[in-house]
Protein backbone atom coordinates (compact mmCIF):
# COMPACT_ATOMS: atom_id res chain seq x y z
CA UNK A 1 0.00 0.00 0.00
CA UNK A 2 1.26 3.49 -0.82
CA UNK A 3 2.26 5.69 2.09
CA UNK A 4 0.98 8.73 0.18
CA UNK A 5 -2.21 10.28 1.52
CA UNK A 6 -5.00 10.05 -1.03
CA UNK A 7 -6.65 13.44 -1.61
CA UNK A 8 -10.39 13.18 -2.17
CA UNK A 9 -11.35 14.88 -5.42
CA UNK A 10 -14.35 17.25 -5.49
CA UNK A 11 -17.12 15.63 -7.56
CA UNK A 12 -20.01 16.96 -9.63
CA UNK A 13 -22.54 15.96 -6.90
CA UNK A 14 -20.38 17.85 -4.33
CA UNK A 15 -20.62 21.00 -6.46
CA UNK A 16 -24.35 20.43 -7.05
CA UNK A 17 -24.86 20.15 -3.27
CA UNK A 18 -23.32 23.60 -2.71
CA UNK A 19 -26.49 25.35 -3.96
CA UNK A 20 -27.19 28.16 -1.49
CA UNK A 21 -24.36 26.90 0.75
CA UNK A 22 -20.62 27.55 0.97
CA UNK A 23 -19.69 29.64 -2.10
CA UNK A 24 -17.87 27.81 -4.91
CA UNK A 25 -14.33 29.05 -5.63
CA UNK A 26 -13.29 28.60 -9.23
CA UNK A 27 -10.52 29.80 -11.57
CA UNK A 28 -9.35 28.94 -15.05
CA UNK A 29 -6.23 26.81 -15.51
CA UNK A 30 -4.39 25.84 -18.66
CA UNK A 31 -1.15 24.17 -17.57
CA UNK A 32 0.39 21.93 -14.92
CA UNK A 33 2.39 24.37 -12.73
CA UNK A 34 -0.49 26.83 -12.42
CA UNK A 35 -2.96 24.01 -11.72
CA UNK A 36 -0.68 22.90 -8.85
CA UNK A 37 -0.74 26.40 -7.34
CA UNK A 38 -4.51 26.88 -7.75
CA UNK A 39 -5.64 23.38 -6.74
CA UNK A 40 -5.51 23.72 -2.92
CA UNK A 41 -7.59 26.92 -3.05
CA UNK A 42 -10.23 26.02 -5.61
CA UNK A 43 -13.29 23.76 -5.72
CA UNK A 44 -13.40 23.81 -9.49
CA UNK A 45 -10.70 24.43 -12.11
CA UNK A 46 -11.97 25.25 -15.58
CA UNK A 47 -9.82 24.53 -18.61
CA UNK A 48 -11.61 27.34 -20.41
CA UNK A 49 -11.55 27.81 -24.15
CA UNK A 50 -10.36 31.29 -23.12
CA UNK A 51 -7.00 29.47 -23.46
CA UNK A 52 -7.19 30.49 -27.13
CA UNK A 53 -7.14 34.19 -26.28
CA UNK A 54 -5.16 34.08 -23.02
CA UNK A 55 -2.36 31.68 -23.98
CA UNK A 56 -2.43 31.45 -27.79
CA UNK A 57 -3.14 35.12 -28.59
CA UNK A 58 -6.30 34.52 -30.68
CA UNK A 59 -8.85 37.33 -31.09
CA UNK A 60 -11.76 35.13 -30.02
CA UNK A 61 -12.42 31.59 -28.79
CA UNK A 62 -13.80 30.52 -32.16
CA UNK A 63 -10.47 29.16 -33.43
CA UNK A 64 -9.92 26.87 -30.45
CA UNK A 65 -9.89 23.16 -31.39
CA UNK A 66 -10.78 19.96 -29.59
CA UNK A 67 -7.13 18.88 -29.72
CA UNK A 68 -6.06 22.12 -27.99
CA UNK A 69 -8.60 21.57 -25.22
CA UNK A 70 -7.47 17.97 -24.73
CA UNK A 71 -3.79 18.93 -24.58
CA UNK A 72 -4.44 21.65 -21.97
CA UNK A 73 -6.89 19.41 -20.10
CA UNK A 74 -4.21 16.73 -19.77
CA UNK A 75 -1.71 19.29 -18.48
CA UNK A 76 -4.15 20.61 -15.86
CA UNK A 77 -5.06 17.10 -14.71
CA UNK A 78 -1.36 16.43 -14.02
CA UNK A 79 -1.33 19.39 -11.59
CA UNK A 80 -4.78 19.22 -9.96
CA UNK A 81 -5.40 16.54 -7.38
CA UNK A 82 -8.32 17.92 -5.37
CA UNK A 83 -10.39 20.36 -7.42
CA UNK A 84 -12.96 19.17 -9.90
CA UNK A 85 -11.51 19.80 -13.37
CA UNK A 86 -13.97 20.79 -16.10
CA UNK A 87 -12.92 21.19 -19.73
CA UNK A 88 -14.73 23.55 -22.11
CA UNK A 89 -16.08 22.09 -25.34
CA UNK A 90 -14.84 24.39 -28.10
CA UNK A 91 -16.93 26.05 -30.80
CA UNK A 92 -18.12 23.55 -33.43
CA UNK A 93 -17.61 20.47 -31.26
CA UNK A 94 -21.14 20.14 -29.80
CA UNK A 95 -23.71 22.32 -31.59
CA UNK A 96 -24.48 20.04 -34.54
CA UNK A 97 -26.30 17.27 -32.66
CA UNK A 98 -26.49 15.60 -29.26
CA UNK A 99 -24.63 12.62 -30.76
CA UNK A 100 -21.75 14.83 -31.95
CA UNK A 101 -21.60 16.47 -28.50
CA UNK A 102 -21.62 13.12 -26.69
CA UNK A 103 -18.85 11.66 -28.88
CA UNK A 104 -16.59 14.70 -28.38
CA UNK A 105 -17.35 15.00 -24.64
CA UNK A 106 -16.57 11.29 -24.17
CA UNK A 107 -13.28 11.80 -26.03
CA UNK A 108 -12.35 14.79 -23.82
CA UNK A 109 -13.16 12.82 -20.66
CA UNK A 110 -11.37 9.65 -21.76
CA UNK A 111 -8.22 11.43 -23.00
CA UNK A 112 -7.86 13.96 -20.16
CA UNK A 113 -9.41 12.17 -17.16
CA UNK A 114 -11.35 15.37 -16.33
CA UNK A 115 -14.50 15.19 -14.20
CA UNK A 116 -16.87 17.36 -16.27
CA UNK A 117 -17.30 19.33 -19.45
CA UNK A 118 -18.80 22.79 -19.98
CA UNK A 119 -20.82 24.00 -22.95
CA UNK A 120 -22.23 27.41 -23.78
CA UNK A 121 -25.92 26.76 -23.48
CA UNK A 122 -28.26 28.79 -25.57
CA UNK A 123 -31.83 27.45 -25.51
CA UNK A 124 -30.91 25.17 -28.48
CA UNK A 125 -28.55 23.28 -26.14
CA UNK A 126 -31.14 21.72 -23.81
CA UNK A 127 -31.53 18.51 -25.87
CA UNK A 128 -27.76 18.13 -26.03
CA UNK A 129 -27.34 18.55 -22.27
CA UNK A 130 -30.15 16.07 -21.62
CA UNK A 131 -28.60 13.53 -24.00
CA UNK A 132 -25.14 13.84 -22.41
CA UNK A 133 -26.32 13.95 -18.78
CA UNK A 134 -28.43 10.81 -19.35
CA UNK A 135 -25.26 9.07 -20.59
CA UNK A 136 -23.13 9.91 -17.52
CA UNK A 137 -21.40 13.05 -18.78
CA UNK A 138 -21.38 15.68 -16.00
CA UNK A 139 -22.26 18.95 -17.74
CA UNK A 140 -21.85 22.58 -16.69
CA UNK A 141 -23.87 25.11 -18.71
CA UNK A 142 -22.88 28.70 -19.55
CA UNK A 143 -25.46 31.46 -20.12
CA UNK A 144 -25.56 35.23 -20.53
CA UNK A 145 -22.54 36.53 -22.41
CA UNK A 146 -21.43 33.52 -24.44
CA UNK A 147 -17.93 34.21 -25.83
CA UNK A 148 -18.33 31.67 -28.66
CA UNK A 149 -21.27 33.77 -29.93
CA UNK A 150 -19.26 37.02 -29.84
CA UNK A 151 -18.83 37.18 -33.63
CA UNK A 152 -22.56 36.69 -34.20
CA UNK A 153 -23.38 39.14 -31.38
CA UNK A 154 -21.00 41.85 -32.66
CA UNK A 155 -18.58 41.61 -29.72
CA UNK A 156 -18.29 40.71 -26.05
CA UNK A 157 -21.41 42.46 -24.76
CA UNK A 158 -23.19 42.27 -21.41
CA UNK A 159 -26.55 40.53 -21.65
CA UNK A 160 -30.02 41.17 -20.27
CA UNK A 161 -30.26 44.90 -20.96
CA UNK A 162 -33.68 44.69 -22.62
CA UNK A 163 -36.74 42.87 -21.28
CA UNK A 164 -36.63 40.40 -24.17
CA UNK A 165 -32.95 39.65 -23.65
CA UNK A 166 -33.45 39.29 -19.92
CA UNK A 167 -36.25 36.78 -20.53
CA UNK A 168 -34.02 34.89 -22.96
CA UNK A 169 -31.16 34.56 -20.45
CA UNK A 170 -33.55 33.33 -17.75
CA UNK A 171 -35.06 30.82 -20.22
CA UNK A 172 -31.58 29.60 -21.15
CA UNK A 173 -30.64 29.08 -17.51
CA UNK A 174 -33.90 27.26 -16.67
CA UNK A 175 -33.60 25.05 -19.77
CA UNK A 176 -29.96 24.28 -18.90
CA UNK A 177 -30.80 23.29 -15.31
CA UNK A 178 -33.92 21.32 -16.27
CA UNK A 179 -31.92 19.39 -18.88
CA UNK A 180 -29.56 18.09 -16.20
CA UNK A 181 -26.56 20.44 -15.94
CA UNK A 182 -25.11 20.24 -12.41
CA UNK A 183 -24.00 23.92 -12.36
CA UNK A 184 -24.32 26.98 -14.56
CA UNK A 185 -21.78 29.70 -15.31
CA UNK A 186 -23.47 33.09 -15.69
CA UNK A 187 -21.37 35.64 -17.54
CA UNK A 188 -21.83 39.38 -18.08
CA UNK A 189 -25.22 40.14 -16.55
CA UNK A 190 -26.34 42.73 -13.99
CA UNK A 191 -26.81 41.85 -10.32
CA UNK A 192 -30.62 41.75 -10.35
CA UNK A 193 -30.67 39.30 -13.25
CA UNK A 194 -27.96 37.11 -11.66
CA UNK A 195 -29.98 37.09 -8.44
CA UNK A 196 -33.22 36.17 -10.23
CA UNK A 197 -31.51 33.28 -12.05
CA UNK A 198 -29.80 32.09 -8.88
CA UNK A 199 -33.11 32.13 -7.01
CA UNK A 200 -34.91 30.39 -9.88
CA UNK A 201 -32.68 27.45 -10.79
CA UNK A 202 -32.07 24.49 -8.49
CA UNK A 203 -28.37 24.13 -9.38
CA UNK A 204 -25.51 26.40 -8.29
CA UNK A 205 -24.69 29.45 -10.39
CA UNK A 206 -21.07 30.50 -10.81
CA UNK A 207 -20.69 34.14 -11.81
CA UNK A 208 -18.13 35.93 -13.96
CA UNK A 209 -18.93 39.61 -14.35
CA UNK A 210 -22.30 38.72 -12.87
CA UNK A 211 -22.04 40.25 -9.37
CA UNK A 212 -21.78 38.55 -6.00
CA UNK A 213 -25.41 37.36 -6.22
CA UNK A 214 -24.34 33.90 -7.42
CA UNK A 215 -23.54 30.63 -5.63
CA UNK A 216 -19.84 30.99 -6.53
CA UNK A 217 -17.37 32.98 -8.57
CA UNK A 218 -14.98 32.20 -11.41
CA UNK A 219 -12.30 34.46 -12.88
CA UNK A 220 -9.80 34.03 -15.67
CA UNK A 221 -6.61 33.49 -13.65
CA UNK A 222 -4.43 35.62 -15.93
CA UNK A 223 -6.88 38.54 -15.50
CA UNK A 224 -6.95 38.38 -11.71
CA UNK A 225 -3.16 38.07 -11.57
CA UNK A 226 -2.68 41.15 -13.76
CA UNK A 227 -0.86 39.46 -16.64
CA UNK A 228 -2.44 41.81 -19.20
CA UNK A 229 -2.45 45.60 -19.35
CA UNK A 230 -6.21 45.48 -20.06
CA UNK A 231 -8.78 43.52 -18.09
CA UNK A 232 -12.58 43.60 -18.18
CA UNK A 233 -14.07 46.31 -15.89
CA UNK A 234 -15.53 43.81 -13.43
CA UNK A 235 -12.22 42.03 -12.72
CA UNK A 236 -10.52 42.76 -9.42
CA UNK A 237 -6.76 42.41 -9.87
CA UNK A 238 -5.12 40.60 -6.98
CA UNK A 239 -1.57 41.05 -8.31
CA UNK A 240 0.35 42.86 -11.00
CA UNK A 241 2.27 39.99 -12.52
CA UNK A 242 3.10 41.82 -15.76
CA UNK A 243 4.98 44.53 -13.83
CA UNK A 244 6.67 42.09 -11.47
CA UNK A 245 7.75 39.82 -14.33
CA UNK A 246 9.03 42.81 -16.28
CA UNK A 247 11.11 43.90 -13.25
CA UNK A 248 12.53 40.41 -12.74
CA UNK A 249 13.45 39.99 -16.40
CA UNK A 250 14.99 43.49 -16.51
CA UNK A 251 17.15 42.58 -13.50
CA UNK A 252 18.26 39.34 -15.19
CA UNK A 253 19.14 41.27 -18.37
CA UNK A 254 21.12 43.86 -16.34
CA UNK A 255 23.04 41.16 -14.47
CA UNK A 256 23.97 39.38 -17.70
CA UNK A 257 25.03 42.60 -19.43
CA UNK A 258 27.09 44.02 -16.56
CA UNK A 259 28.57 40.58 -15.80
CA UNK A 260 27.16 40.52 -12.25
CA UNK A 261 25.15 37.34 -13.04
CA UNK A 262 25.89 35.14 -10.01
CA UNK A 263 27.92 31.95 -10.14
CA UNK A 264 26.16 28.67 -9.34
CA UNK A 265 27.87 28.61 -5.95
CA UNK A 266 26.50 32.08 -5.06
CA UNK A 267 22.98 31.10 -6.16
CA UNK A 268 23.20 27.95 -4.04
CA UNK A 269 24.30 30.01 -0.98
CA UNK A 270 21.52 32.57 -1.58
CA UNK A 271 18.89 29.80 -1.73
CA UNK A 272 20.20 28.18 1.45
CA UNK A 273 20.06 31.47 3.36
CA UNK A 274 16.49 32.02 2.02
CA UNK A 275 15.56 29.07 4.16
O1 LIG B 1 -13.36 29.96 -21.19
C1 LIG B 1 -13.46 30.48 -20.07
O2 LIG B 1 -12.50 30.90 -19.43
C2 LIG B 1 -14.80 30.60 -19.51
C3 LIG B 1 -14.94 31.46 -18.29
C4 LIG B 1 -15.05 32.85 -18.77
C5 LIG B 1 -16.07 31.06 -17.45
O3 LIG B 1 -15.73 30.08 -20.03
mmCIF file of C-alpha atoms in Angstrom, residues 49-65 68:
data_model
loop_
_atom_site.group_PDB
_atom_site.id
_atom_site.type_symbol
_atom_site.label_atom_id
_atom_site.label_comp_id
_atom_site.label_asym_id
_atom_site.label_seq_id
_atom_site.Cartn_x
_atom_site.Cartn_y
_atom_site.Cartn_z
ATOM 1 C CA UNK A 49 -11.550 27.809 -24.150
ATOM 2 C CA UNK A 50 -10.361 31.287 -23.118
ATOM 3 C CA UNK A 51 -7.004 29.471 -23.464
ATOM 4 C CA UNK A 52 -7.189 30.490 -27.133
ATOM 5 C CA UNK A 53 -7.136 34.195 -26.281
ATOM 6 C CA UNK A 54 -5.157 34.078 -23.015
ATOM 7 C CA UNK A 55 -2.362 31.683 -23.981
ATOM 8 C CA UNK A 56 -2.431 31.448 -27.786
ATOM 9 C CA UNK A 57 -3.143 35.119 -28.595
ATOM 10 C CA UNK A 58 -6.297 34.522 -30.678
ATOM 11 C CA UNK A 59 -8.849 37.330 -31.092
ATOM 12 C CA UNK A 60 -11.759 35.125 -30.024
ATOM 13 C CA UNK A 61 -12.417 31.592 -28.789
ATOM 14 C CA UNK A 62 -13.804 30.521 -32.163
ATOM 15 C CA UNK A 63 -10.475 29.163 -33.434
ATOM 16 C CA UNK A 64 -9.921 26.871 -30.454
ATOM 17 C CA UNK A 65 -9.887 23.163 -31.391
ATOM 18 C CA UNK A 68 -6.059 22.119 -27.990
#
